[in-house]
């Protein structure tokens, strides 16, 4: 019998899902729109049926295939309750019992957490943190997400919502954040944040510019674009140095579009990070690019919730 796990990532626009082997290979995958349905219950019903279809197709080659569980990553996912709660990027209201619905539809265990925590577990099970017990995982996308791993476990906190480094306030009088406060880290250190920084440095820049264009301009030697990356790295390095004081990680992984800028981002991050670290931590914490492939991370991360559970029970 070959056990596989379904990984589901519910995003603001699309829901991606796939069947993942214990070696971390995505054997089949599919995507549907998150919002083109009557509501969340209908979405879960359709995704469950599509997962059954994917499994049936795979069984023509591997008849002994067995589904061991469903892992789900979603914004504002609560691990303890298996619910999505008041997610600002989704059109659903209130508290939605997504894990329970998947368990009913597929008759297997379902675990849910927020997308950054899921990716952090993915890094631990299938990526660059395989032999690590203590690390931070940072996603630099539209916002800044984070997963904190201590003693081999994601830190969920007493209510299931721990690990929101993106909403650490860096400047009380700073930029307005989607959370309603001012100066949160993610208003600076994210794909959206770097665009704002660049436009402040270069007010004549086109309104349509994005992080990729700024990256290309920086590579071509443009002063303002390079300065935007330097300022972004400077603030991220400071925030990460402060985070080290809480959990003393072995490494910090950077993931997401902005992290793919490579040295142009990593160099100022590492410099600022070392400069701002407390003496006892200096030269001990690595800042590393994630080893998860961008296109696979959401499905792998979600599935790894179940693989982590299986690892603990065996
Ligand atoms: Zn905020």
Coordinates of C-alpha atoms and ligand atoms in Angstrom, one line a residue:
X1 CA 0.0 0.0 0.0
X2 CA 1.3 3.4 -0.9
X3 CA 0.2 6.2 1.3
X4 CA -0.2 9.7 -0.2
X5 CA -1.5 13.0 1.2
X6 CA -3.6 15.7 -0.4
X7 CA -2.3 19.3 0.0
X8 CA -4.8 22.2 -0.5
X9 CA -3.9 25.9 -0.5
X10 CA -6.8 28.3 -0.3
X11 CA -5.7 31.6 -1.7
X12 CA -7.5 34.9 -2.2
X13 CA -7.9 34.2 -6.0
X14 CA -7.2 30.5 -6.6
X15 CA -7.3 27.3 -4.6
X16 CA -4.5 24.9 -5.6
X17 CA -4.4 21.3 -4.6
X18 CA -2.5 18.1 -5.3
X19 CA -1.6 14.6 -4.3
X20 CA 1.9 14.4 -2.6
X21 CA 4.0 11.3 -2.2
X22 CA 6.0 10.6 1.0
X23 CA 9.2 11.7 -0.9
X24 CA 7.7 15.1 -1.6
X25 CA 6.7 14.5 -5.3
X26 CA 3.5 16.1 -6.5
X27 CA 1.9 13.2 -8.4
X28 CA -1.1 15.2 -9.7
X29 CA -2.4 18.7 -9.2
X30 CA -5.2 21.0 -10.2
X31 CA -6.4 24.6 -9.6
X32 CA -9.9 26.2 -9.3
X33 CA -11.1 29.7 -8.5
X34 CA -11.7 30.4 -4.8
X35 CA -14.7 32.7 -5.3
X36 CA -16.7 31.4 -8.2
X37 CA -19.0 29.4 -5.9
X38 CA -22.0 29.9 -3.7
X39 CA -19.8 29.8 -0.6
X40 CA -17.0 28.1 1.2
X41 CA -18.9 24.8 1.7
X42 CA -19.5 24.4 -2.0
X43 CA -15.8 25.2 -2.7
X44 CA -14.7 22.4 -0.2
X45 CA -17.2 20.0 -1.8
X46 CA -15.9 20.6 -5.3
X47 CA -12.2 20.4 -4.3
X48 CA -12.9 17.1 -2.4
X49 CA -14.5 15.7 -5.6
X50 CA -11.6 16.8 -7.7
X51 CA -9.2 15.2 -5.2
X52 CA -11.1 11.9 -5.5
X53 CA -10.8 12.2 -9.3
X54 CA -7.1 12.8 -9.1
X55 CA -6.7 9.7 -6.8
X56 CA -8.8 7.6 -9.1
X57 CA -6.7 8.6 -12.1
X58 CA -3.5 7.8 -10.2
X59 CA -4.9 4.4 -9.1
X60 CA -4.9 3.2 -12.7
X61 CA -1.1 3.2 -12.4
X62 CA -0.7 2.6 -8.6
X63 CA -3.7 0.5 -7.6
X64 CA -2.7 0.3 -3.9
X65 CA -2.8 4.1 -3.4
X66 CA -4.2 5.1 -0.1
X67 CA -5.1 8.7 1.0
X68 CA -3.7 9.3 4.6
X69 CA -5.1 12.8 5.1
X70 CA -5.6 16.3 3.8
X71 CA -3.5 19.2 4.8
X72 CA -4.8 22.7 4.2
X73 CA -3.0 26.1 4.1
X74 CA -5.1 29.3 4.2
X75 CA -5.0 32.9 5.3
X76 CA -6.0 33.2 9.0
X77 CA -6.1 29.4 9.4
X78 CA -6.4 28.3 13.0
X79 CA -4.5 25.0 13.6
X80 CA -6.3 24.2 16.8
X81 CA -9.8 24.5 15.5
X82 CA -9.3 23.7 11.8
X83 CA -11.1 26.9 11.0
X84 CA -10.5 30.0 8.8
X85 CA -11.3 33.0 10.9
X86 CA -12.2 36.5 9.5
X87 CA -9.7 36.2 6.6
X88 CA -9.3 39.7 5.2
X89 CA -8.3 38.3 1.7
X90 CA -11.2 36.0 1.4
X91 CA -14.8 36.9 0.7
X92 CA -16.2 34.6 3.4
X93 CA -17.4 36.0 6.7
X94 CA -16.8 34.8 10.2
X95 CA -15.4 31.5 11.3
X96 CA -15.5 28.7 8.6
X97 CA -14.9 25.0 9.8
X98 CA -12.9 24.0 6.7
X99 CA -11.0 21.0 8.2
X100 CA -14.3 19.5 9.5
X101 CA -15.9 19.7 6.1
X102 CA -12.9 18.0 4.4
X103 CA -13.0 15.2 7.0
X104 CA -16.7 14.6 6.2
X105 CA -16.1 14.7 2.4
X106 CA -13.0 12.5 2.3
X107 CA -13.3 10.4 5.5
X108 CA -9.6 11.0 6.4
X109 CA -8.0 13.3 9.0
X110 CA -7.7 17.0 7.9
X111 CA -5.3 19.6 9.4
X112 CA -5.3 23.3 8.7
X113 CA -3.0 26.2 9.4
X114 CA -2.1 29.5 7.9
X115 CA -0.2 29.4 4.6
X116 CA 3.2 30.6 6.0
X117 CA 3.1 28.0 8.8
X118 CA 2.3 25.3 6.2
X119 CA 5.3 26.4 4.1
X120 CA 7.5 26.4 7.2
X121 CA 6.6 22.8 7.8
X122 CA 7.2 22.1 4.1
X123 CA 10.7 23.5 4.5
X124 CA 11.2 21.2 7.5
X125 CA 9.9 18.0 5.9
X126 CA 10.9 18.4 2.3
X127 CA 13.2 21.5 2.0
X128 CA 16.4 23.1 3.5
X129 CA 15.4 22.7 7.2
X130 CA 15.3 18.9 7.1
X131 CA 17.8 18.6 10.0
X132 CA 16.9 21.7 11.8
X133 CA 14.9 22.0 15.1
X134 CA 14.8 25.8 15.3
X135 CA 14.3 28.2 12.4
X136 CA 12.2 31.0 11.1
X137 CA 10.5 31.0 7.7
X138 CA 9.6 34.3 6.1
X139 CA 7.5 34.6 2.9
X140 CA 8.0 37.9 1.0
X141 CA 4.9 38.2 -1.2
X142 CA 2.2 40.8 -1.4
X143 CA 2.6 40.9 2.4
X144 CA 5.1 39.3 4.8
X145 CA 4.1 36.0 6.3
X146 CA 6.1 34.0 8.8
X147 CA 6.3 30.6 10.5
X148 CA 8.3 30.1 13.7
X149 CA 9.7 26.6 14.5
X150 CA 11.1 25.9 17.9
X151 CA 12.2 22.4 19.1
X152 CA 10.9 20.9 15.8
X153 CA 7.4 22.3 16.3
X154 CA 5.6 25.3 14.7
X155 CA 4.8 27.8 17.4
X156 CA 1.0 28.3 17.4
X157 CA 0.6 30.2 20.7
X158 CA -2.4 29.8 23.0
X159 CA -5.0 30.7 20.4
X160 CA -3.4 29.3 17.2
X161 CA -2.3 32.6 15.7
X162 CA 1.3 32.9 16.7
X163 CA 3.9 34.0 14.1
X164 CA 2.8 37.3 12.6
X165 CA 6.2 39.0 12.2
X166 CA 4.8 40.9 9.3
X167 CA 2.8 43.0 11.7
X168 CA 5.6 43.9 14.1
X169 CA 5.5 47.7 14.2
X170 CA 8.8 49.2 12.9
X171 CA 7.6 52.9 12.8
X172 CA 4.7 54.2 14.8
X173 CA 4.3 57.1 12.3
X174 CA 4.9 54.9 9.3
X175 CA 2.9 53.6 6.4
X176 CA -0.8 52.5 7.0
X177 CA -1.1 48.8 7.1
X178 CA -4.1 46.6 6.0
X179 CA -4.5 45.6 9.6
X180 CA -5.5 49.1 10.5
X181 CA -2.3 50.1 12.3
X182 CA 0.8 52.1 11.1
X183 CA 4.3 51.1 10.3
X184 CA 4.0 47.3 10.2
X185 CA 7.1 45.5 8.8
X186 CA 5.1 44.2 5.8
X187 CA 4.3 47.7 4.6
X188 CA 8.0 48.0 3.9
X189 CA 9.4 44.5 3.4
X190 CA 7.2 42.9 0.8
X191 CA 6.6 43.1 -2.9
X192 CA 4.1 45.9 -2.3
X193 CA 6.4 47.6 0.2
X194 CA 9.4 47.8 -2.1
X195 CA 7.3 49.4 -4.8
X196 CA 6.2 52.2 -2.3
X197 CA 9.8 52.7 -1.3
X198 CA 10.9 52.9 -4.9
X199 CA 8.2 55.4 -5.7
X200 CA 9.2 57.6 -2.8
X201 CA 12.8 57.6 -4.0
X202 CA 11.7 58.1 -7.6
X203 CA 8.4 60.1 -7.7
X204 CA 8.5 60.2 -11.5
X205 CA 8.4 56.3 -11.7
X206 CA 5.4 54.8 -13.5
X207 CA 2.5 53.9 -11.3
X208 CA 2.4 50.4 -12.9
X209 CA 5.8 49.5 -11.7
X210 CA 6.2 46.2 -9.7
X211 CA 8.9 44.4 -7.7
X212 CA 10.2 42.5 -10.8
X213 CA 10.6 45.8 -12.8
X214 CA 12.5 47.3 -9.8
X215 CA 14.7 44.2 -9.6
X216 CA 15.5 44.5 -13.4
X217 CA 16.3 48.2 -13.0
X218 CA 18.6 47.4 -10.0
X219 CA 20.4 44.8 -12.0
X220 CA 20.8 47.4 -14.8
X221 CA 22.5 49.7 -12.3
X222 CA 19.8 52.2 -11.6
X223 CA 20.6 54.1 -8.4
X224 CA 17.0 54.4 -7.0
X225 CA 16.2 50.8 -7.6
X226 CA 19.4 49.6 -5.9
X227 CA 18.6 52.0 -3.0
X228 CA 15.1 50.5 -2.7
X229 CA 16.5 47.0 -2.3
X230 CA 19.1 48.3 0.2
X231 CA 16.5 50.1 2.4
X232 CA 14.2 47.0 2.2
X233 CA 17.1 44.7 3.2
X234 CA 18.2 47.1 5.9
X235 CA 14.8 47.0 7.6
X236 CA 14.2 43.3 7.2
X237 CA 17.7 42.6 8.7
X238 CA 16.8 44.7 11.7
X239 CA 13.4 43.0 12.2
X240 CA 15.0 39.5 11.8
X241 CA 17.8 40.4 14.3
X242 CA 15.1 41.4 16.8
X243 CA 13.2 38.1 16.2
X244 CA 16.3 36.1 17.0
X245 CA 16.1 37.4 20.6
X246 CA 12.9 35.4 21.1
X247 CA 13.7 32.0 19.7
X248 CA 17.5 31.8 18.9
X249 CA 17.0 30.0 15.6
X250 CA 19.7 28.1 13.6
X251 CA 18.6 29.7 10.3
X252 CA 16.1 32.0 8.8
X253 CA 14.7 31.0 5.4
X254 CA 13.4 33.7 2.9
X255 CA 10.8 32.6 0.4
X256 CA 8.7 34.2 -2.2
X257 CA 9.0 36.5 -5.3
X258 CA 11.2 39.1 -3.6
X259 CA 13.5 36.5 -2.1
X260 CA 14.3 35.4 -5.7
X261 CA 16.1 38.7 -6.2
X262 CA 19.1 36.9 -4.7
X263 CA 22.1 38.8 -3.5
X264 CA 20.6 42.2 -4.3
X265 CA 18.3 41.6 -1.4
X266 CA 20.3 39.0 0.7
X267 CA 23.4 41.2 1.0
X268 CA 21.8 44.2 2.7
X269 CA 19.7 41.8 4.8
X270 CA 22.7 39.9 6.1
X271 CA 24.7 43.1 6.7
X272 CA 21.9 44.7 8.7
X273 CA 21.1 41.5 10.4
X274 CA 24.7 40.9 11.7
X275 CA 25.1 44.6 12.7
X276 CA 21.9 44.6 14.7
X277 CA 22.2 41.2 16.4
X278 CA 22.9 40.9 20.1
X279 CA 26.5 39.9 20.6
X280 CA 25.7 36.3 21.8
X281 CA 24.0 35.5 18.5
X282 CA 26.5 37.1 16.1
X283 CA 27.9 34.8 13.3
X284 CA 25.6 32.0 14.4
X285 CA 22.4 32.4 12.4
X286 CA 22.3 31.7 8.7
X287 CA 20.0 33.7 6.3
X288 CA 19.2 31.2 3.5
X289 CA 17.0 31.1 0.5
X290 CA 14.1 28.6 0.8
X291 CA 14.8 25.3 -0.9
X292 CA 11.1 24.9 -1.8
X293 CA 10.2 25.6 -5.4
X294 CA 7.8 28.5 -5.7
X295 CA 5.3 26.5 -7.8
X296 CA 5.3 23.6 -5.4
X297 CA 5.5 25.2 -2.0
X298 CA 1.8 25.8 -1.4
X299 CA 0.8 22.2 -2.1
X300 CA 3.9 20.6 -0.5
X301 CA 3.6 22.8 2.6
X302 CA -0.1 21.9 3.1
X303 CA 0.5 18.2 2.6
X304 CA 3.5 18.3 5.0
X305 CA 1.1 19.1 7.9
X306 CA -0.2 15.5 7.6
X307 CA 3.3 14.0 7.0
X308 CA 4.5 15.8 10.2
X309 CA 1.5 14.2 12.1
X310 CA 2.3 10.8 10.7
X311 CA 6.0 11.2 11.6
X312 CA 5.0 12.0 15.2
X313 CA 2.6 9.1 15.6
X314 CA 5.1 6.5 14.2
Ligands
LIG1 ZN1 -0.2 45.4 10.1

